[in-house]
Every structure is written in structure tokens, then in C-alpha cells.
CSV table of C-alpha atoms in Angstrom, one decimal:
chain,number,residue,atom,x,y,z
K,1,MET,CA,-29.9,15.4,0.5
K,2,SER,CA,-29.7,14.8,-3.2
K,3,ASP,CA,-30.2,11.8,-5.2
K,4,SER,CA,-26.5,12.1,-6.3
K,5,TYR,CA,-25.7,12.2,-2.7
K,6,ASP,CA,-27.4,9.0,-1.7
K,7,GLU,CA,-25.9,7.2,-4.6
K,8,GLN,CA,-22.4,7.8,-3.1
K,9,GLY,CA,-23.3,7.1,0.4
K,10,SER,CA,-24.3,8.9,3.4
K,11,TYR,CA,-22.0,10.0,6.2
K,12,SER,CA,-22.7,7.2,8.4
K,13,LYS,CA,-23.6,4.1,5.9
K,14,LEU,CA,-22.8,2.5,2.9
K,15,THR,CA,-25.0,1.4,0.3
K,16,ARG,CA,-25.6,-2.1,-0.8
K,17,ASN,CA,-23.6,-1.7,-4.1
K,18,GLN,CA,-20.6,0.1,-2.3
K,19,LYS,CA,-20.4,-2.8,0.2
K,20,GLU,CA,-20.2,-5.3,-2.6
K,21,THR,CA,-17.6,-3.1,-4.2
K,22,ILE,CA,-15.4,-2.9,-1.1
K,23,GLY,CA,-15.8,-6.7,-0.6
K,24,ILE,CA,-14.5,-7.3,-4.0
K,25,LEU,CA,-11.7,-4.9,-3.9
K,26,SER,CA,-10.7,-6.0,-0.4
K,27,ILE,CA,-10.7,-9.8,-1.3
K,28,GLY,CA,-8.7,-8.9,-4.5
K,29,THR,CA,-6.4,-7.2,-2.6
K,30,PHE,CA,-5.9,-9.9,0.1
K,31,LEU,CA,-5.2,-12.5,-2.8
K,32,GLU,CA,-2.7,-9.9,-4.7
K,33,TYR,CA,-0.7,-9.3,-1.5
K,34,PHE,CA,-0.5,-12.9,-0.7
K,35,ASP,CA,1.3,-13.6,-3.9
K,36,PHE,CA,3.4,-10.4,-3.5
K,37,MET,CA,4.4,-11.2,-0.1
K,38,LEU,CA,5.1,-14.7,-0.3
K,39,TYR,CA,8.2,-14.2,-2.2
K,40,ILE,CA,9.6,-11.7,0.4
K,41,HIS,CA,9.1,-14.1,3.3
K,42,MET,CA,10.7,-17.0,1.4
K,43,ALA,CA,13.3,-15.1,-0.4
K,44,TYR,CA,16.0,-16.6,1.8
K,45,ILE,CA,15.1,-20.2,0.5
K,46,LEU,CA,14.4,-19.1,-3.0
K,47,ASN,CA,17.8,-17.2,-3.7
K,48,GLY,CA,19.4,-20.3,-2.7
K,49,ILE,CA,17.8,-22.2,-5.3
K,50,PHE,CA,17.7,-19.6,-8.3
K,51,PHE,CA,20.9,-17.6,-7.6
K,52,PRO,CA,24.5,-19.3,-7.6
K,53,THR,CA,25.7,-20.7,-4.3
K,54,ALA,CA,27.3,-17.9,-2.1
K,55,ASP,CA,28.9,-17.2,1.1
K,56,PRO,CA,26.5,-15.9,3.8
K,57,HIS,CA,27.2,-12.1,3.2
K,58,THR,CA,26.8,-12.9,-0.6
K,59,ALA,CA,23.8,-14.5,0.1
K,60,ARG,CA,22.2,-11.7,2.0
K,61,ILE,CA,23.0,-9.2,-0.9
K,62,ASN,CA,21.2,-11.6,-3.4
K,63,GLU,CA,18.3,-11.7,-1.0
K,64,ALA,CA,18.3,-7.8,-0.9
K,65,ILE,CA,18.5,-7.8,-4.8
K,66,GLY,CA,15.6,-10.2,-4.8
K,67,ILE,CA,13.3,-8.0,-2.8
K,68,ALA,CA,14.4,-5.1,-4.6
K,69,MET,CA,13.8,-6.3,-8.2
K,70,ALA,CA,9.8,-6.4,-7.1
K,71,VAL,CA,10.3,-2.6,-6.3
K,72,ILE,CA,12.8,-0.7,-8.6
K,73,PHE,CA,10.9,-1.2,-11.7
K,74,ARG,CA,7.5,0.2,-10.0
K,75,PRO,CA,7.8,3.8,-11.1
K,76,ILE,CA,7.6,2.6,-14.7
K,77,GLY,CA,4.7,0.4,-14.1
K,78,SER,CA,3.2,3.4,-12.2
K,79,LEU,CA,3.3,5.5,-15.5
K,80,ILE,CA,1.8,2.7,-17.3
K,81,PHE,CA,-1.0,2.0,-14.9
K,82,GLY,CA,-1.6,5.6,-14.1
K,83,TYR,CA,-2.3,6.3,-17.8
K,84,VAL,CA,-4.7,3.6,-17.8
K,85,GLY,CA,-6.5,4.7,-14.6
K,86,ASP,CA,-6.6,8.1,-15.6
K,87,ASN,CA,-7.7,7.6,-19.1
K,88,ILE,CA,-9.6,4.5,-19.4
K,89,GLY,CA,-10.8,4.0,-15.9
K,90,ARG,CA,-10.1,2.7,-12.3
K,91,LYS,CA,-11.5,-0.7,-12.9
K,92,ALA,CA,-9.2,-1.5,-15.9
K,93,THR,CA,-6.3,-1.2,-13.7
K,94,VAL,CA,-7.4,-3.6,-10.9
K,95,VAL,CA,-8.5,-6.3,-13.2
K,96,ILE,CA,-5.2,-6.1,-15.4
K,97,THR,CA,-3.0,-6.0,-12.2
K,98,THR,CA,-4.9,-9.1,-10.7
K,99,GLY,CA,-4.2,-11.0,-13.7
K,100,MET,CA,-0.6,-9.9,-13.8
K,101,MET,CA,-0.1,-11.2,-10.5
K,102,ALA,CA,-1.7,-14.6,-11.3
K,103,VAL,CA,0.5,-15.3,-14.4
K,104,SER,CA,3.7,-14.5,-12.4
K,105,CYS,CA,2.7,-16.7,-9.7
K,106,PHE,CA,2.0,-19.7,-11.9
K,107,VAL,CA,5.1,-19.3,-13.8
K,108,MET,CA,7.3,-19.0,-10.6
K,109,ALA,CA,5.5,-22.2,-9.5
K,110,SER,CA,6.8,-24.1,-12.6
K,111,LEU,CA,10.5,-22.5,-13.1
K,112,PRO,CA,13.5,-24.8,-13.4
K,113,THR,CA,16.0,-24.2,-10.9
K,114,TYR,CA,19.7,-22.7,-11.1
K,115,SER,CA,21.1,-26.3,-11.1
K,116,ASP,CA,18.8,-27.2,-14.2
K,117,ILE,CA,19.4,-24.4,-16.6
K,118,GLY,CA,21.7,-21.9,-14.9
K,119,ILE,CA,21.6,-18.2,-15.0
K,120,MET,CA,18.5,-18.3,-17.0
K,121,SER,CA,16.4,-19.5,-13.9
K,122,THR,CA,17.7,-16.2,-12.1
K,123,TYR,CA,16.7,-13.9,-15.1
K,124,ALA,CA,13.3,-15.7,-15.3
K,125,LEU,CA,12.6,-15.2,-11.5
K,126,SER,CA,13.6,-11.4,-11.9
K,127,ALA,CA,11.3,-11.0,-14.5
K,128,CYS,CA,8.8,-12.5,-12.4
K,129,ARG,CA,9.4,-10.6,-9.7
K,130,ILE,CA,9.3,-7.1,-11.6
K,131,LEU,CA,5.8,-8.3,-13.1
K,132,GLN,CA,4.6,-8.8,-9.5
K,133,GLY,CA,6.0,-5.5,-8.2
K,134,MET,CA,4.7,-3.5,-11.1
K,135,SER,CA,1.1,-5.0,-10.5
K,136,SER,CA,1.1,-4.9,-6.9
K,137,MET,CA,1.7,-1.1,-7.0
K,138,GLY,CA,-1.4,-0.5,-9.4
K,139,GLU,CA,-3.5,-2.9,-7.3
K,140,VAL,CA,-3.7,-1.7,-3.9
K,141,ILE,CA,-3.9,2.2,-5.0
K,142,GLY,CA,-6.2,1.5,-7.7
K,143,ALA,CA,-8.5,0.3,-5.1
K,144,GLU,CA,-8.1,3.0,-2.8
K,145,ILE,CA,-8.8,5.3,-5.3
K,146,TYR,CA,-12.0,3.7,-6.6
K,147,ILE,CA,-13.1,3.7,-3.0
K,148,THR,CA,-12.3,7.3,-2.2
K,149,GLU,CA,-14.0,8.2,-5.3
K,150,SER,CA,-17.4,6.3,-4.6
K,151,THR,CA,-18.0,7.1,-0.8
K,152,LYS,CA,-18.4,10.2,1.5
K,153,PRO,CA,-16.6,10.7,4.7
K,154,PRO,CA,-16.3,9.7,7.6
K,155,VAL,CA,-17.2,6.2,6.4
K,156,ARG,CA,-14.7,6.8,3.4
K,157,TYR,CA,-11.6,6.6,5.7
K,158,SER,CA,-12.7,3.3,7.2
K,159,ALA,CA,-13.5,2.0,4.0
K,160,VAL,CA,-10.3,2.7,2.3
K,161,THR,CA,-8.4,1.4,5.5
K,162,ILE,CA,-10.3,-1.8,4.8
K,163,VAL,CA,-8.5,-2.4,1.7
K,164,ASP,CA,-5.2,-1.9,3.7
K,165,LEU,CA,-6.4,-4.3,6.2
K,166,PHE,CA,-6.8,-7.0,3.6
K,167,ALA,CA,-3.5,-6.3,2.0
K,168,ALA,CA,-2.1,-6.9,5.5
K,169,LEU,CA,-4.3,-10.0,5.7
K,170,GLY,CA,-2.6,-11.1,2.6
K,171,GLY,CA,0.9,-11.1,4.1
K,172,PHE,CA,-0.7,-13.0,7.0
K,173,ALA,CA,-1.8,-15.7,4.8
K,174,ALA,CA,1.6,-15.7,3.0
K,175,LEU,CA,3.5,-16.5,6.1
K,176,GLY,CA,0.9,-19.1,7.1
K,177,ILE,CA,1.2,-20.9,3.9
K,178,ALA,CA,5.0,-20.5,3.9
K,179,SER,CA,5.3,-21.9,7.5
K,180,LEU,CA,3.0,-24.7,6.7
K,181,VAL,CA,4.9,-25.8,3.5
K,182,LEU,CA,8.3,-25.6,5.1
K,183,SER,CA,7.3,-27.5,8.5
K,184,ASN,CA,5.9,-30.2,6.3
K,185,LYS,CA,8.9,-30.3,4.2
K,186,MET,CA,6.7,-29.7,1.2
K,187,SER,CA,7.9,-28.3,-2.1
K,188,TRP,CA,8.2,-24.3,-2.3
K,189,ARG,CA,6.3,-24.8,-5.5
K,190,TYR,CA,2.9,-25.7,-3.8
K,191,ALA,CA,2.8,-22.1,-2.2
K,192,PHE,CA,3.2,-20.3,-5.4
K,193,LEU,CA,0.7,-22.6,-7.0
K,194,ILE,CA,-1.8,-21.8,-4.3
K,195,GLY,CA,-1.1,-18.0,-5.0
K,196,GLY,CA,-1.7,-18.1,-8.6
K,197,CYS,CA,-4.9,-20.0,-8.2
K,198,ILE,CA,-6.5,-17.6,-5.7
K,199,ALA,CA,-5.1,-14.5,-7.7
K,200,PHE,CA,-7.0,-16.1,-10.6
K,201,VAL,CA,-10.4,-16.2,-8.4
K,202,GLY,CA,-9.7,-12.4,-7.7
K,203,PHE,CA,-9.2,-11.6,-11.2
K,204,ILE,CA,-12.7,-13.2,-12.1
K,205,ALA,CA,-14.4,-11.5,-9.1
K,206,ARG,CA,-13.1,-8.0,-10.2
K,207,THR,CA,-14.6,-8.2,-13.9
K,208,ARG,CA,-17.9,-7.4,-12.1
K,209,LEU,CA,-16.8,-4.1,-10.8
K,210,ARG,CA,-18.5,-1.0,-12.1
K,211,GLU,CA,-16.3,2.2,-12.7
K,212,SER,CA,-15.8,4.7,-9.8
K,213,THR,CA,-18.6,7.4,-9.5
K,214,ASP,CA,-16.4,10.3,-9.3
K,215,PHE,CA,-14.6,9.2,-12.4
K,216,ILE,CA,-17.8,8.5,-14.6
K,217,ASN,CA,-19.3,12.0,-13.7
K,218,ALA,CA,-15.9,13.7,-14.5
K,219,LYS,CA,-15.6,11.7,-17.9
K,220,LYS,CA,-19.3,12.9,-18.8
K,221,ARG,CA,-18.3,16.4,-18.3
K,222,VAL,CA,-15.7,16.1,-21.1
K,223,THR,CA,-17.3,13.3,-23.7
K,224,GLY,CA,-20.1,15.2,-24.5
K,225,LYS,CA,-22.7,13.7,-22.9
K,226,VAL,CA,-24.1,16.7,-21.3
K,227,PRO,CA,-25.7,19.5,-23.1
K,228,GLU,CA,-23.3,21.8,-24.7
K,229,LYS,CA,-24.2,24.9,-23.0
K,230,ILE,CA,-23.9,23.2,-19.7
K,231,LYS,CA,-20.5,22.0,-20.6
K,232,ILE,CA,-19.1,25.4,-21.7
K,233,GLY,CA,-20.7,27.0,-18.4
K,234,LEU,CA,-18.6,24.3,-16.3
K,235,PHE,CA,-15.4,24.8,-18.2
K,236,LYS,CA,-15.5,28.4,-17.7
K,237,ARG,CA,-15.6,27.6,-13.8
K,238,ILE,CA,-13.4,24.6,-13.6
K,239,ASN,CA,-11.4,23.1,-16.3
K,240,ILE,CA,-10.5,19.6,-14.9
K,241,TRP,CA,-8.5,18.7,-17.8
K,242,GLN,CA,-6.0,21.6,-17.2
K,243,ASP,CA,-5.9,21.2,-13.3
K,244,ASN,CA,-2.3,21.2,-12.4
K,245,LEU,CA,-0.6,19.0,-9.7
K,246,ASN,CA,0.7,21.0,-6.5
K,247,TYR,CA,4.3,19.7,-6.4
K,248,LYS,CA,4.4,20.7,-2.7
K,249,THR,CA,1.6,18.7,-1.7
K,250,LEU,CA,3.3,15.6,-3.9
K,251,LEU,CA,6.3,16.1,-2.0
K,252,HIS,CA,4.8,15.9,1.4
K,253,LEU,CA,2.8,12.7,0.1
K,254,LEU,CA,6.0,11.0,-0.8
K,255,LEU,CA,7.4,12.1,2.8
K,256,LEU,CA,4.4,10.4,4.4
K,257,GLU,CA,4.7,7.2,2.0
K,258,PHE,CA,8.4,6.5,3.6
K,259,ALA,CA,6.7,5.5,6.9
K,260,LEU,CA,5.0,2.1,6.2
K,261,PRO,CA,8.0,0.6,4.1
K,262,VAL,CA,10.6,1.7,6.7
K,263,THR,CA,8.7,0.0,9.3
K,264,PHE,CA,7.9,-3.2,7.5
K,265,ASN,CA,11.7,-3.6,6.4
K,266,PHE,CA,12.8,-3.3,10.2
K,267,SER,CA,10.2,-5.6,11.5
K,268,TYR,CA,10.2,-8.3,9.2
K,269,ILE,CA,13.5,-8.1,7.2
K,270,TYR,CA,16.0,-6.4,9.6
K,271,CYS,CA,14.8,-8.4,12.6
K,272,ALA,CA,14.9,-11.5,10.7
K,273,GLN,CA,18.6,-10.9,10.0
K,274,VAL,CA,19.2,-10.5,13.7
K,275,LEU,CA,17.2,-13.7,14.5
K,276,ARG,CA,19.5,-15.3,12.1
K,277,ASP,CA,23.0,-13.9,13.0
K,278,LYS,CA,22.5,-13.4,16.8
K,279,PHE,CA,20.4,-16.2,17.8
K,280,GLY,CA,20.9,-18.8,15.1
K,281,LEU,CA,17.2,-19.2,14.0
K,282,SER,CA,16.8,-21.3,10.9
K,283,GLN,CA,14.4,-19.7,8.0
K,284,GLU,CA,11.5,-21.8,9.2
K,285,GLU,CA,11.8,-20.6,12.7
K,286,ILE,CA,12.0,-16.9,11.5
K,287,ILE,CA,8.8,-17.4,9.3
K,288,ARG,CA,7.0,-18.7,12.1
K,289,GLN,CA,8.1,-16.0,14.4
K,290,ASN,CA,7.0,-13.5,11.6
K,291,PHE,CA,3.6,-15.4,11.4
K,292,PHE,CA,2.8,-14.5,15.1
K,293,VAL,CA,4.0,-10.6,14.3
K,294,SER,CA,1.6,-10.7,11.4
K,295,ILE,CA,-1.3,-11.5,13.4
K,296,ILE,CA,-0.6,-8.4,15.8
K,297,GLU,CA,-0.3,-6.4,12.6
K,298,ALA,CA,-3.7,-7.7,11.3
K,299,PHE,CA,-5.2,-6.9,14.6
K,300,SER,CA,-3.9,-3.6,14.6
K,301,TRP,CA,-5.6,-2.9,11.1
K,302,VAL,CA,-8.9,-4.0,12.5
K,303,VAL,CA,-8.5,-1.4,15.4
K,304,LEU,CA,-7.4,1.4,12.8
K,305,VAL,CA,-10.4,0.7,10.7
K,306,VAL,CA,-12.6,1.4,13.8
K,307,LEU,CA,-10.5,4.6,15.0
K,308,SER,CA,-10.8,6.0,11.2
K,309,TYR,CA,-14.4,6.4,11.6
K,310,LYS,CA,-14.4,7.6,15.1
K,311,PHE,CA,-11.7,10.2,15.1
K,312,PHE,CA,-10.3,12.6,12.5
K,313,PRO,CA,-7.4,10.7,10.8
K,314,LEU,CA,-4.9,13.4,11.0
K,315,LYS,CA,-5.2,13.3,14.7
K,316,ILE,CA,-4.6,9.5,14.9
K,317,LEU,CA,-1.2,10.2,12.8
K,318,LYS,CA,-0.2,12.7,15.2
K,319,VAL,CA,-0.7,10.3,18.1
K,320,LYS,CA,1.1,7.2,16.3
K,321,LEU,CA,4.0,9.8,15.5
K,322,VAL,CA,4.7,10.3,19.1
K,323,LEU,CA,4.6,6.9,20.0
K,324,PHE,CA,6.9,5.9,16.9
K,325,VAL,CA,9.4,8.5,18.0
K,326,ILE,CA,9.6,6.9,21.6
K,327,LEU,CA,9.8,3.5,20.3
K,328,VAL,CA,12.7,4.3,17.9
K,329,PHE,CA,14.7,6.0,20.6
K,330,ILE,CA,14.4,2.7,22.6
K,331,SER,CA,14.7,0.2,19.9
K,332,PRO,CA,18.6,0.1,19.9
K,333,PHE,CA,18.7,-0.4,23.7
K,334,ILE,CA,16.4,-3.6,23.5
K,335,LEU,CA,18.2,-5.0,20.3
K,336,ASP,CA,21.6,-4.6,22.2
K,337,ALA,CA,20.3,-6.1,25.4
K,338,ALA,CA,18.4,-8.9,23.7
K,339,THR,CA,19.0,-12.4,25.2
K,340,SER,CA,16.3,-14.1,23.5
K,341,PRO,CA,14.1,-14.4,20.1
K,342,ILE,CA,11.3,-13.4,22.7
K,343,HIS,CA,12.6,-9.9,23.1
K,344,ILE,CA,13.1,-9.2,19.6
K,345,LEU,CA,9.5,-10.8,19.1
K,346,LEU,CA,8.1,-7.9,21.7
K,347,LEU,CA,10.2,-5.2,19.7
K,348,GLN,CA,8.5,-6.5,16.6
K,349,PHE,CA,5.0,-6.7,18.3
K,350,ALA,CA,5.4,-3.0,19.5
K,351,MET,CA,6.5,-1.7,15.7
K,352,VAL,CA,3.9,-3.4,14.0
K,353,GLY,CA,1.3,-2.9,16.5
K,354,LEU,CA,2.0,1.0,16.1
K,355,LEU,CA,1.2,0.8,12.4
K,356,PHE,CA,3.3,3.9,11.8
K,357,SER,CA,2.0,5.1,8.3
K,358,SER,CA,-0.4,7.3,6.9
K,359,ALA,CA,-3.0,4.8,6.6
K,360,GLY,CA,-6.5,5.9,7.3
K,361,ALA,CA,-5.8,9.4,6.1
K,362,TYR,CA,-5.3,8.4,2.5
K,363,PRO,CA,-8.6,9.7,1.0
K,364,ILE,CA,-7.9,13.3,2.7
K,365,PHE,CA,-4.5,13.1,0.6
K,366,TYR,CA,-5.9,11.9,-2.7
K,367,LYS,CA,-8.6,14.4,-2.8
K,368,HIS,CA,-6.1,17.2,-3.1
K,369,LEU,CA,-4.9,15.8,-6.4
K,370,PRO,CA,-7.1,16.6,-9.9
K,371,ILE,CA,-9.2,13.7,-10.8
K,372,PHE,CA,-7.8,13.2,-14.2
K,373,LYS,CA,-4.0,13.2,-12.9
K,374,ARG,CA,-4.8,11.5,-9.4
K,375,PHE,CA,-4.1,7.7,-10.2
K,376,THR,CA,-0.7,8.7,-12.2
K,377,ALA,CA,0.5,11.0,-9.4
K,378,ILE,CA,-0.4,8.6,-6.5
K,379,THR,CA,0.9,5.5,-7.9
K,380,PHE,CA,4.1,7.2,-8.8
K,381,ILE,CA,4.6,8.6,-5.4
K,382,PHE,CA,3.6,5.2,-4.0
K,383,SER,CA,6.0,3.3,-6.4
K,384,PHE,CA,8.8,5.8,-5.9
K,385,SER,CA,8.9,5.6,-2.1
K,386,ARG,CA,8.5,1.6,-2.4
K,387,ALA,CA,11.6,1.7,-4.6
K,388,VAL,CA,13.8,3.9,-2.6
K,389,ILE,CA,13.0,2.1,0.6
K,390,PHE,CA,12.6,-1.7,-0.5
K,391,GLY,CA,15.2,-1.0,-3.0
K,392,GLY,CA,17.8,0.6,-0.9
K,393,LEU,CA,17.2,0.3,2.9
K,394,PRO,CA,18.2,-3.7,2.9
K,395,MET,CA,21.6,-2.7,1.4
K,396,LEU,CA,21.7,0.2,3.5
K,397,PHE,CA,21.1,-2.0,6.5
K,398,ILE,CA,24.1,-4.2,5.3
K,399,PHE,CA,26.5,-1.4,5.1
K,400,VAL,CA,25.6,0.2,8.5
K,401,ASP,CA,26.3,-3.1,10.4
K,402,ASN,CA,29.5,-1.5,11.8
K,403,LEU,CA,27.2,1.2,13.6
K,404,GLY,CA,25.4,-1.7,15.6
K,405,SER,CA,21.7,-1.4,16.4
K,406,TRP,CA,22.1,2.4,16.1
K,407,GLY,CA,22.5,2.3,12.4
K,408,PRO,CA,19.0,1.0,11.2
K,409,THR,CA,17.2,2.7,13.9
K,410,TRP,CA,18.2,6.1,14.7
K,411,CYS,CA,20.1,7.1,11.3
K,412,VAL,CA,17.3,5.8,8.9
K,413,MET,CA,14.0,6.0,11.2
K,414,PHE,CA,14.7,9.3,12.9
K,415,PRO,CA,14.7,11.1,9.7
K,416,VAL,CA,11.7,9.3,8.5
K,417,ALA,CA,9.7,10.4,11.4
K,418,ILE,CA,11.0,14.0,11.1
K,419,GLY,CA,9.7,14.2,7.3
K,420,PHE,CA,6.5,12.4,8.5
K,421,ALA,CA,5.7,15.2,11.4
K,422,TYR,CA,6.5,18.2,8.8
K,423,SER,CA,4.0,16.6,6.3
K,424,VAL,CA,1.3,15.8,8.7
K,425,LYS,CA,1.7,19.6,9.8
K,426,TYR,CA,1.3,20.8,6.1
K,427,PHE,CA,-1.8,18.7,5.4
K,428,GLU,CA,-3.5,20.1,8.9
K,429,HIS,CA,-2.9,23.6,7.3
K,430,ILE,CA,-4.4,23.1,3.9
K,431,ASN,CA,-7.3,21.3,5.5
K,432,ASN,CA,-8.1,24.6,7.4
K,433,ILE,CA,-7.5,27.3,4.8
K,434,ASP,CA,-10.6,26.9,2.9
K,435,PRO,CA,-13.7,28.7,4.5
K,436,LYS,CA,-16.1,27.0,2.3
K,437,LEU,CA,-15.2,23.5,4.2
K,438,PRO,CA,-18.1,22.1,6.4
K,439,ASP,CA,-17.5,22.1,10.1
K,440,GLY,CA,-15.5,19.4,11.2
K,441,GLY,CA,-18.0,18.7,14.5
K,442,PHE,CA,-16.5,16.0,16.6
K,443,TRP,CA,-13.7,15.6,14.3
K,444,GLY,CA,-11.9,18.4,15.9
K,445,THR,CA,-10.9,20.0,12.6
K,446,ASN,CA,-12.2,20.7,9.1
K,447,VAL,CA,-12.3,17.6,6.7
K,448,ASP,CA,-10.9,17.4,3.1
K,449,THR,CA,-10.3,20.9,1.6
K,450,ASN,CA,-12.1,20.4,-1.6
K,451,GLU,CA,-14.2,17.5,-0.3
K,452,GLU,CA,-17.6,19.1,-1.1
K,453,ASN,CA,-16.5,21.3,-3.7
K,454,GLN,CA,-15.0,18.6,-5.6
K,455,ASP,CA,-17.8,16.2,-5.2
K,456,GLN,CA,-20.3,18.7,-6.2
K,457,TYR,CA,-18.4,19.7,-9.3
K,458,ASN,CA,-18.3,16.1,-10.3
K,459,SER,CA,-21.8,15.3,-9.5
K,460,VAL,CA,-24.4,14.9,-12.4
K,461,ASP,CA,-26.9,16.6,-10.5
K,462,PHE,CA,-24.6,19.4,-10.3
K,463,ILE,CA,-24.3,19.4,-14.1
K,464,ASN,CA,-27.9,19.1,-14.7
K,465,SER,CA,-28.9,21.9,-12.4
K,466,ASN,CA,-26.5,24.5,-13.8
K,467,PRO,CA,-27.1,25.4,-17.3
């Protein structure tokens, strides 16, 4: 085993530096998603403060607009932070985005209301939401790519999933703080003030990060920090600046990325509307119920972290797909037959407990993208999927109300499941066609098509040993 390999971690353990890096990134992701999710769970209340007074139907549309504001500008943010991540470094993006989230929270905590300054408060709130949406996009993807490029499988799969776990814990904490603030009749401003403070702590912590291993090695190959004859020889074999994106791969990655925001919208936003309309629950009661839902979600992420180390991630996705299809099929029957909020709670438990998403397998997908185009490509796919789902799905749920419970379940979630199945099959295929791949062993299939090839080409040891 080479020194370079040891520096990037073995197949079964992480180095001390890697553990520290994962800890810093995970805590930062927790803090940032706490801030981002805080508004989503308090949107119904805040829109009554920052938007003109409206009837219930218009208020629901305003709520959807408020949530959409955080995501529809994400594709623009993906291009900005994608450029930073691919040209300056992965570290720069995670530091900048955390700082943006802290600033937006402090501003929201001090904003005058609609009754004080009129429509200007609406514009200011929208600007903060846009800033939060753009920064949260670069945040979690930046952390995932950083860890993907700094570790080896199978520990890589669990390490990246830990970042997603802490994002879920951020949502859990946001619900807890929102519930605490509302139940104690405290000002909503305290929640955002707390969010701004903890985001600032994350900003300070992330300045200690080093750049990712793969990115440093790749930059050395193009900045003249290796002997010229070595660099020329390498460029003849693989010119990383001219690596092209496979748009078929990007399409399948997009279809996979639709899964998580769809299930989130159904579990937390659509079910909240059912609880409000059918059972007359107050926003405080809905937030309290969603808090219990988030506990189950957080536990499910812990389970996924363990499973991602024990089993090949694509196999996990296939099992979740089958269970999701069954759950979607019976969901409208449960919604129609529900006579108590407990019935809706059990459905929410099942949906978030399943964690229908491509999480756990992200490193497999990311390694199929060229290293100097990886950040831009992934952040754009991520942001576009969220813009479509978070921006359009709440509105779609409103306009398919006449279809009853069948509209948001069968008409929306079944097509997402079909696209997910098609894309899992695609990645299974491309992860088995390269004969140079190592045997998957107990994984049951080969791992990461260019896993060893790419890591070898990015390695400084490889550069020094191939004049």
C-alpha cells in the first residue's frame, strides 16, 4: 500500500485528519441546514407577518412562494459556487456559503414587519431567502464532494452519508427551536438570532479546513508543480482539463435527485396542510408533530450510515425503491381513511423512515464526473432538482386538490419512482462495464467505474513514478 493511499485512508478506517475534517464539515452542515429549514417550518407564521393579509387560499399560495424563493435561484448559485469550487477550491465554497447563511439569519432576525414598512419587508425577506437558498446549495454538495475526494470506499459511503445525517439533524433542531419558541410565546426573532449565532460558529470552524486531496493533486498536474516531462507524459494519457461531461449521466443523476425533495414535500409540507385543513391543527401543533417526524428521520439517517458501510449502496437503493412504490400505492387510502392526526403521523413516519433518496450512493455518482467540472455539474443538478420540486410542487399540490389524495401521491410520486428505477439501473450498468475495476467482494458488484483509475491518476505518487 503506497503512502498516498494511506494519506487518503484505507478501505476500513479513517485517518485522524479525515475524522477532524468530516467533523467540521458535518457540524457546519448541521448549523447551515438549521438556519435554512427554520424558515420552511415557520413559513405559515412568517408569511402572515411579512406578506399582506390574505384569505386562507392566498395565504397558502404565499407560503408556497416563500418556500420557492429559497430554491428558484439555486441554479444561478450553482454556477457561481460551481466556478469557485472547480477553480479556486472546495474549501472556499463551504466557508463562503456558511458566512452567507449567518448574515441572512441575522438580517431576518432584525427585519421590520409588513405593518411597519409595507411591501419593502416582503422584498427584504425574499432577498434573505434567496441568499439562504443559494448558500445551502453549495454547502451540502461542497461537503460531500470534499469528503468523496478525500476518502476511499467503503468508508467513503458512510462518511458522505454522515454529512446528510447532520443536515437532517439541522432540520430536527430547527423544528425543536421553532416548537420551543412558539410554545413559550417567544418572539420568532429569537429563533433566527440563534440560527445566525450558530452559523457564525460554523463559519469560524471551517476556516481550519485543508483543501481536498484529489483537488490538490489534480491542480498540481496543471500548475507546473511537477517536472515538465512528467506533466507532458500525463497529458498525453489523460487531459483532465478537456474531460467532457456525459450528459446521459447528468440526466440520470437529475432523476435520482428528484426523490428526496418530493418525499420531503409530501411528509412535511403536504401532510401539514392535511393536518391544518382536515383536523384543524394550529401551526404550533403541526410543528410539534413534525418534530416527532424529524426524530424518526434522524434515526433513519443513522441506520443508513451503518448500512452504507455494510452493503453496496446501489443495492440499498433498489430495496428502498420497492418499499417506496408499495408505500405510495397505499398512501391515498390512508389519507382518505384517516380519522385522527395520529394516522397522518404514522404515514409521515413511514415516508421519512424509508429515506427514499440516492443518499449513500452519492460518491459512486460523483466519481463519474471530471474533477474540474464536478462541482459545477453536481451543484447545478442538485439546485435544479430542488428548484423544480420545491418551487413547483407546493403549487402543484394546491392545484391538484380536486383530485383528492390521489393527486399528490399517484400523479406525482409514481413518476418520480419510475425515473429513479431507470437511473439506478443505468448506474448499475456503468459500474460493471469496466474490466479494470477491482472485485466488489461482499458488495455483490463492482464499485465505482473509474474509482481506482481516477484516484491513481490524481495521486502525486503516480505522477512521481511515471516520468
